[in-house]
Short mmCIF file of C-alpha atoms in Angstrom, two decimals:
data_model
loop_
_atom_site.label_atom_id
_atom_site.label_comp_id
_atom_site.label_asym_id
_atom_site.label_seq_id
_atom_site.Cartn_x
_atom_site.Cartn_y
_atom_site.Cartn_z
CA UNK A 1 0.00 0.00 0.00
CA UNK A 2 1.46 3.15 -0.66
CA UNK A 3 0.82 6.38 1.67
CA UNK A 4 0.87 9.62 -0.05
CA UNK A 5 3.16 11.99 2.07
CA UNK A 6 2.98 16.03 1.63
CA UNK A 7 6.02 17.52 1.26
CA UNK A 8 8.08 19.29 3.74
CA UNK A 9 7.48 22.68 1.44
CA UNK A 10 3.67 22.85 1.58
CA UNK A 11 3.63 22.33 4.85
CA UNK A 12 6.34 25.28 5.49
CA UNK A 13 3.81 27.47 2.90
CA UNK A 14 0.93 26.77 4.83
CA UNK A 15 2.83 27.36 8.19
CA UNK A 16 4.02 30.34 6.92
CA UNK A 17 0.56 31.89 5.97
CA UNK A 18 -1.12 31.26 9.54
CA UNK A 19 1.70 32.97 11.50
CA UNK A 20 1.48 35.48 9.32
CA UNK A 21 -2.50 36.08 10.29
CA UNK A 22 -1.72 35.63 13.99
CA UNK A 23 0.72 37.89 14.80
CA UNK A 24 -0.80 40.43 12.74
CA UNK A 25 -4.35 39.91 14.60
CA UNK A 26 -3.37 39.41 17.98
CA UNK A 27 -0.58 42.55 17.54
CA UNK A 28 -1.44 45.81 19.57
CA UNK A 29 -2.07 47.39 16.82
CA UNK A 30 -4.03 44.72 15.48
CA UNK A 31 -7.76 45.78 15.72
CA UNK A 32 -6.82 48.99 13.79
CA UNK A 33 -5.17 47.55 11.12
CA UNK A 34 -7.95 46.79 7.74
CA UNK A 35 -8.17 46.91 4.17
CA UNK A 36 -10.93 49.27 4.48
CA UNK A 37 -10.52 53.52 3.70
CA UNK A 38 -11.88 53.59 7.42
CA UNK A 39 -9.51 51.96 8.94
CA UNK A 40 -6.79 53.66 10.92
CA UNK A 41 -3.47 51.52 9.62
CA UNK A 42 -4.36 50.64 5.46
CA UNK A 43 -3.50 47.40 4.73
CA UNK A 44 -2.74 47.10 1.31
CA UNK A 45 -1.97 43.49 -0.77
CA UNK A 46 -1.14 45.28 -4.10
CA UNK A 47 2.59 43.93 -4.18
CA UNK A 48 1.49 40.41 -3.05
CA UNK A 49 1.54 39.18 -6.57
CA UNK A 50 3.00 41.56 -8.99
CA UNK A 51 6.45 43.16 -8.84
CA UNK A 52 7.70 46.44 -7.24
CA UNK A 53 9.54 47.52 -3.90
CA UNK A 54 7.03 50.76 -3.25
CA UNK A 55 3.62 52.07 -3.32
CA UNK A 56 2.44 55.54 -4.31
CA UNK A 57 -0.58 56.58 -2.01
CA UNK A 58 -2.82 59.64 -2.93
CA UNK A 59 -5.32 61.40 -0.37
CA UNK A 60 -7.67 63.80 -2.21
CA UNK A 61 -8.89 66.49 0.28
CA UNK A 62 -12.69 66.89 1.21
CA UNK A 63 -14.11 70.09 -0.97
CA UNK A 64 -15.01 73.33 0.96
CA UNK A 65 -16.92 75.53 -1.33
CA UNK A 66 -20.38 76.60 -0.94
CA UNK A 67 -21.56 75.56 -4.33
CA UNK A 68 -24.30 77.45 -6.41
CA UNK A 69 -27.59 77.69 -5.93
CA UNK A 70 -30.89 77.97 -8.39
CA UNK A 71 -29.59 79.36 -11.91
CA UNK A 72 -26.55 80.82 -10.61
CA UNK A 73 -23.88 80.01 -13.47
CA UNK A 74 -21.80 76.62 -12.43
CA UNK A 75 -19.11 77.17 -14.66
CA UNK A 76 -16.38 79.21 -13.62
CA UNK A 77 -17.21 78.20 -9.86
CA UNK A 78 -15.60 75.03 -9.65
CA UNK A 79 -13.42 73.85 -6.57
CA UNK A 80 -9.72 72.60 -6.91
CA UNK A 81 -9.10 69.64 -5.61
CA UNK A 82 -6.53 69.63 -3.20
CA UNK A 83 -3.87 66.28 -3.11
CA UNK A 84 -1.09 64.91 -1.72
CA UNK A 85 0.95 61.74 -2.36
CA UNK A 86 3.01 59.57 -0.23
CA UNK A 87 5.64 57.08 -0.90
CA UNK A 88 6.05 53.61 1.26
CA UNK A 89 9.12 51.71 0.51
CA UNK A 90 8.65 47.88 0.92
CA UNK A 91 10.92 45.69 3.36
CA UNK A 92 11.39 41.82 4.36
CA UNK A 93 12.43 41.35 7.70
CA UNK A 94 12.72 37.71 8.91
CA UNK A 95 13.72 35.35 11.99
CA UNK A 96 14.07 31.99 12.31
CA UNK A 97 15.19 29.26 15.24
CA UNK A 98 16.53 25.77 14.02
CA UNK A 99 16.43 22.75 15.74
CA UNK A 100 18.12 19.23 14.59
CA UNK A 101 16.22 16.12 14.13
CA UNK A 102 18.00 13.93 16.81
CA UNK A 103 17.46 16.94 19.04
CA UNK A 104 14.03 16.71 18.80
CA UNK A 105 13.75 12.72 19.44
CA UNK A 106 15.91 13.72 22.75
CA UNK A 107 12.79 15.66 24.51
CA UNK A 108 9.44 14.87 24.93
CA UNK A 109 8.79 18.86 24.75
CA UNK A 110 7.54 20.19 21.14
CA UNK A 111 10.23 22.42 20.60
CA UNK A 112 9.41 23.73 17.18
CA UNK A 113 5.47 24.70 18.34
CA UNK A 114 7.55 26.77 21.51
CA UNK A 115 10.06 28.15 19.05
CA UNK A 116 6.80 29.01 16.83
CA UNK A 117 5.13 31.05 19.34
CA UNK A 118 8.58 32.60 20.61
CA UNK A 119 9.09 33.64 17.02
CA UNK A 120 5.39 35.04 17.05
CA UNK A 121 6.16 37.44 20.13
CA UNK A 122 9.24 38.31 18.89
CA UNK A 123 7.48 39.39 15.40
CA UNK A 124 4.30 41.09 17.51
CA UNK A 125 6.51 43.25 19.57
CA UNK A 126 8.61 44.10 15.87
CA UNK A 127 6.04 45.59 14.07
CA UNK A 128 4.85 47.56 17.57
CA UNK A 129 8.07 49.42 17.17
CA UNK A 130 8.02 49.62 13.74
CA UNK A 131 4.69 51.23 13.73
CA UNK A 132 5.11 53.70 16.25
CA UNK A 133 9.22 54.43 14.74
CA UNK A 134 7.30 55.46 11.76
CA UNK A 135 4.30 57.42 13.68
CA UNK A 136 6.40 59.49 15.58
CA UNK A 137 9.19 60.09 12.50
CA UNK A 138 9.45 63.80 11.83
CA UNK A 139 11.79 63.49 8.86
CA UNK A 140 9.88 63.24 5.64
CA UNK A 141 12.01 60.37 4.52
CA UNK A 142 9.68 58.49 6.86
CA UNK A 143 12.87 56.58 7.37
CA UNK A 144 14.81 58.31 10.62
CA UNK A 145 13.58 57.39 13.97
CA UNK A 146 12.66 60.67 16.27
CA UNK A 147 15.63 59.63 18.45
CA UNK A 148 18.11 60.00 16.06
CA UNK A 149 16.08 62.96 14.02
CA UNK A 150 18.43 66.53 14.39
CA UNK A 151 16.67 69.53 16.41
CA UNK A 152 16.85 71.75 13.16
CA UNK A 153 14.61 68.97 11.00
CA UNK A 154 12.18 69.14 14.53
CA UNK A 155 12.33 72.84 14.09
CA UNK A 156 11.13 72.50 9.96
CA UNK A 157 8.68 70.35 10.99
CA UNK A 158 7.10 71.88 13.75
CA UNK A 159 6.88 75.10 11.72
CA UNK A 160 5.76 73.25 9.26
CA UNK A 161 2.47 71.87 11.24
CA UNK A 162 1.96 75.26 13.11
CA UNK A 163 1.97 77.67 9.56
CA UNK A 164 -0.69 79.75 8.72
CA UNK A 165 -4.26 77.93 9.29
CA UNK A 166 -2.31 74.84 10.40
CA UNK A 167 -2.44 73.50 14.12
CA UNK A 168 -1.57 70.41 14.58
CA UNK A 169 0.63 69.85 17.40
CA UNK A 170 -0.25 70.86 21.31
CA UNK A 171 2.50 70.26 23.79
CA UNK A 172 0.45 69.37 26.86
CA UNK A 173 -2.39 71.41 28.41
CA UNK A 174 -2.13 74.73 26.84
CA UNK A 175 -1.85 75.91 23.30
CA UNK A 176 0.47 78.75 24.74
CA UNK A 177 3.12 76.05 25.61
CA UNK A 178 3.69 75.72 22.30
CA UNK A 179 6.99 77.84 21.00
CA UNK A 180 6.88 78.74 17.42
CA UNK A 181 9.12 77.26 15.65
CA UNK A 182 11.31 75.90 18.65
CA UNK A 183 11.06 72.05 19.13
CA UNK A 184 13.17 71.88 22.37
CA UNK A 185 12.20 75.25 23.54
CA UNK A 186 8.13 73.98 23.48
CA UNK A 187 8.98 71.11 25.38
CA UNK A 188 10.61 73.10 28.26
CA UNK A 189 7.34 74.15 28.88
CA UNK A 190 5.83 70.80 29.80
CA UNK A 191 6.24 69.01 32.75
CA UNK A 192 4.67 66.13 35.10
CA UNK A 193 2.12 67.94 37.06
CA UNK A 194 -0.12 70.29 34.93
CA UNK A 195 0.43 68.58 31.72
CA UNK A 196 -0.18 64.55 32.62
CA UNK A 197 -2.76 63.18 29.74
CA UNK A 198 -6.65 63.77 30.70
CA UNK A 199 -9.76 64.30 29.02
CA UNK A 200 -9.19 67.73 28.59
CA UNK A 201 -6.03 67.12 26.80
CA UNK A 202 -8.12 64.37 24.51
CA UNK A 203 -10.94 66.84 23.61
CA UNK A 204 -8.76 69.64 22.36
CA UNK A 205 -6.72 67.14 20.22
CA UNK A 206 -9.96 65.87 18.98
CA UNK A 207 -11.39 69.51 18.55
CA UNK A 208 -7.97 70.37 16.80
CA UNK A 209 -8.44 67.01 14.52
CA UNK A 210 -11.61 68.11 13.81
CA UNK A 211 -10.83 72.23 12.84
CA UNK A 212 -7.11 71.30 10.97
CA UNK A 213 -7.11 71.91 7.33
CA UNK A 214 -6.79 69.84 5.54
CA UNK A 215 -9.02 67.94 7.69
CA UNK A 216 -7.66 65.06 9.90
CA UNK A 217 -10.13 62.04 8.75
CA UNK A 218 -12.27 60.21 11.65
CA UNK A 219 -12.70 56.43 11.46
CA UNK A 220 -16.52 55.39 11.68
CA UNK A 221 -18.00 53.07 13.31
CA UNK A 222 -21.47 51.43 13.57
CA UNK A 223 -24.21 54.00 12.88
CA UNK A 224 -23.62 57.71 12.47
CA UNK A 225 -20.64 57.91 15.22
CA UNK A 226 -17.24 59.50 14.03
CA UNK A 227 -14.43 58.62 16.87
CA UNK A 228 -10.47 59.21 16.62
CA UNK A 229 -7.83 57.45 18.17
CA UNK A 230 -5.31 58.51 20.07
CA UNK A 231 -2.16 55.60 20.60
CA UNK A 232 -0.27 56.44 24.21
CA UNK A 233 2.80 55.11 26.31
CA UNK A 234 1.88 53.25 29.29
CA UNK A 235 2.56 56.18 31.63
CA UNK A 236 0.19 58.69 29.81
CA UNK A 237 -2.53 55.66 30.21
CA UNK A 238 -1.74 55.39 33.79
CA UNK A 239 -2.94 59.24 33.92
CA UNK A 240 -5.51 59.00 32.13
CA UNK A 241 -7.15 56.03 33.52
CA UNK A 242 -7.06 57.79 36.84
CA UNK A 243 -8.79 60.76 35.35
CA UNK A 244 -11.25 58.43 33.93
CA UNK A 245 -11.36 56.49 37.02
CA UNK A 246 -14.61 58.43 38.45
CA UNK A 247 -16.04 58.62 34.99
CA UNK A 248 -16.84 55.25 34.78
CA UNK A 249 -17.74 54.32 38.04
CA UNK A 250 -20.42 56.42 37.74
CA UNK A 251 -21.31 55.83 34.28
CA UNK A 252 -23.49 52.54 34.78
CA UNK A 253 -25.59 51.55 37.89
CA UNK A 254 -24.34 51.08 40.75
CA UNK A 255 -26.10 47.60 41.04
CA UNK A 256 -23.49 46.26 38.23
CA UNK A 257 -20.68 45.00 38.69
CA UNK A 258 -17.52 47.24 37.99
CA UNK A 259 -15.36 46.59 35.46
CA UNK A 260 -11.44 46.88 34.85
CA UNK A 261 -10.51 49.29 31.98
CA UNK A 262 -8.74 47.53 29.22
CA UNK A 263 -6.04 48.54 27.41
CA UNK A 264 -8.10 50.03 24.59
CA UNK A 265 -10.76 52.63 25.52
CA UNK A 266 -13.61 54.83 25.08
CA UNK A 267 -13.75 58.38 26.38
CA UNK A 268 -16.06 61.12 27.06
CA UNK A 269 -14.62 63.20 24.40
CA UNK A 270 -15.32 60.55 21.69
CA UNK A 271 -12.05 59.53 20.88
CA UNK A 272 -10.32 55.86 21.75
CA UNK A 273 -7.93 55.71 23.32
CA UNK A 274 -5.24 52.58 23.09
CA UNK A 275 -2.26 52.11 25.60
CA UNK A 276 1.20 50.54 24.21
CA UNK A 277 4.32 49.20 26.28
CA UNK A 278 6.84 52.02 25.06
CA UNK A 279 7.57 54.62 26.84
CA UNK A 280 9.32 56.70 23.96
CA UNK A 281 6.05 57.66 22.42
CA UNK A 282 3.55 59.35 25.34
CA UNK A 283 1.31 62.13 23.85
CA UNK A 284 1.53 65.11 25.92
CA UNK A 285 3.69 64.20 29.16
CA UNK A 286 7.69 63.77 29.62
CA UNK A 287 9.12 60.73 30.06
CA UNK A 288 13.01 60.54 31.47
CA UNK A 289 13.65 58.96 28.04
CA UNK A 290 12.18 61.01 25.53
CA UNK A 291 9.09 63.94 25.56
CA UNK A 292 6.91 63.88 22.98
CA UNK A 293 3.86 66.24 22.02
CA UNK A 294 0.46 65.27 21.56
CA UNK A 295 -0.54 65.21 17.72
CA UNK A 296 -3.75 64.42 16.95
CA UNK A 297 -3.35 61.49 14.24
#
């Protein structure tokens, strides 16, 4: 009788594809990540089967004109649209572990499933600091990391986001802390007691989200409801939480039973709010590593 046998490369394939799925699903980042316009991180499959090592993104910018009304002539009264591109440079990065075939008759333990899910963590917790790298890069080359960005490039860019009818950054509580054109010199004026993140810093980075132009897209969700997300170290969550912490208990009857805040979150202002383990990226308080401002993404 002879026993057909699939060989060792399907099996890899097929390996291959699941891991894929799960570290990507059970990432942090994870439940943001889609195919969909409204989701917050675009996933896009467009290189998955032809050739190419970058991908040219457009956003087209909402219109703002009034329009015409009645007979008034159309022509002549037409609205520019306004567009921007981006470029995104594709990458492999891989890992492996390797074990030999006698040393796997020597233990009873499955050492390839353990290496599997060490390999999984190890990829999770790579594309969490890939992800937020990139979010909190400066440069335009969407390549250098914040920490090793020069104070003259945070200068460019910071003017760059406050010019004219554009306010995008908030260092903290107040909009005066903010020091035009001055990276290091805004951050002086934050510090760990008046400027720890709250609601009230959430609802002016929503309100500034909201007012920037061009406008800063909300992601929808079931029904009319337009929320932004705001990503946060673990220390800025730690505030936060406590400023929430009367919030909820009074939000529900007291007759219910009370329940622990995850890691992701809904606030009074309408924006989520979603707690990572680094402490280099933490909207809107100092860290002894790094300080960052809040931007409302």
């Amino acid at each position: 009788m002879a026993v057909t046998t699939i060989t060792s490369g399907l099996k890899v394939r097929r390996y291959s594809r699941k891991f894929f799925k799960e570290y990507v699903r059970e990432s942090l980042f994870g439940p943001y990540m889609g195919e969909s316009e409204n989701d917050v991180i675009y996933v896009t499959k467009e290189l998955e089967k032809g050739a190419g090592d970058n991908i040219t993104y457009g956003l087209v910018t909402e219109l703002k004109g009034d329009g015409v009304e009645g007979d008034d002539t159309l022509e002549g009264q037409e609205e520019a649209l306004g567009n921007y591109d981006d470029t995104v440079t594709v990458n492999q990065l891989r890992h492996a572990v390797i074990v030999g075939k006698m040393e796997q008759k020597r233990t009873l333990l499955e050492v390839l499933d353990a290496g599997r899910e060490r390999l999984k963590k190890w990829c999770m917790a790579k594309l969490r600091d890939l992800i937020i790298d990139r979010l909190e890069c400066v440069n335009l080359d969407g390549v250098t990391t914040f920490g090793a960005t020069s104070e003259a490039d945070k200068d460019a860019w910071l003017t760059a986001q406050t010019a004219g009818s554009v306010d995008r950054i908030l260092f903290g509580t107040l909009f005066s802390n903010l020091s035009a054109g001055d990276f290091s010199a805004s951050l002086l004026n934050v510090d760990t007691t008046d400027d720890t993140l709250d609601r009230t810093i959430l609802g002016k980075m929503k309100r500034m989200a909201k007012n920037a132009d061009p406008h800063i897209t909300p992601t929808m969700v079931k029904g009319p409801s337009e929320k932004y997300v705001a990503f946060c170290g673990t220390n800025p969550k730690r505030d936060l939480d406590a400023d929430l912490d009367t919030v909820h208990q009074d939000a529900g009857p007291r007759s219910r039973p009370r329940t622990t805040p995850s890691s992701a979150m809904m606030t009074p202002t309408g924006t989520t709010s979603s707690s990572g383990r680094s402490r280099r990226w933490c909207p809107g308080v100092p860290s002894a590593q790094a300080r960052r401002p809040s931007t409302p993404w």
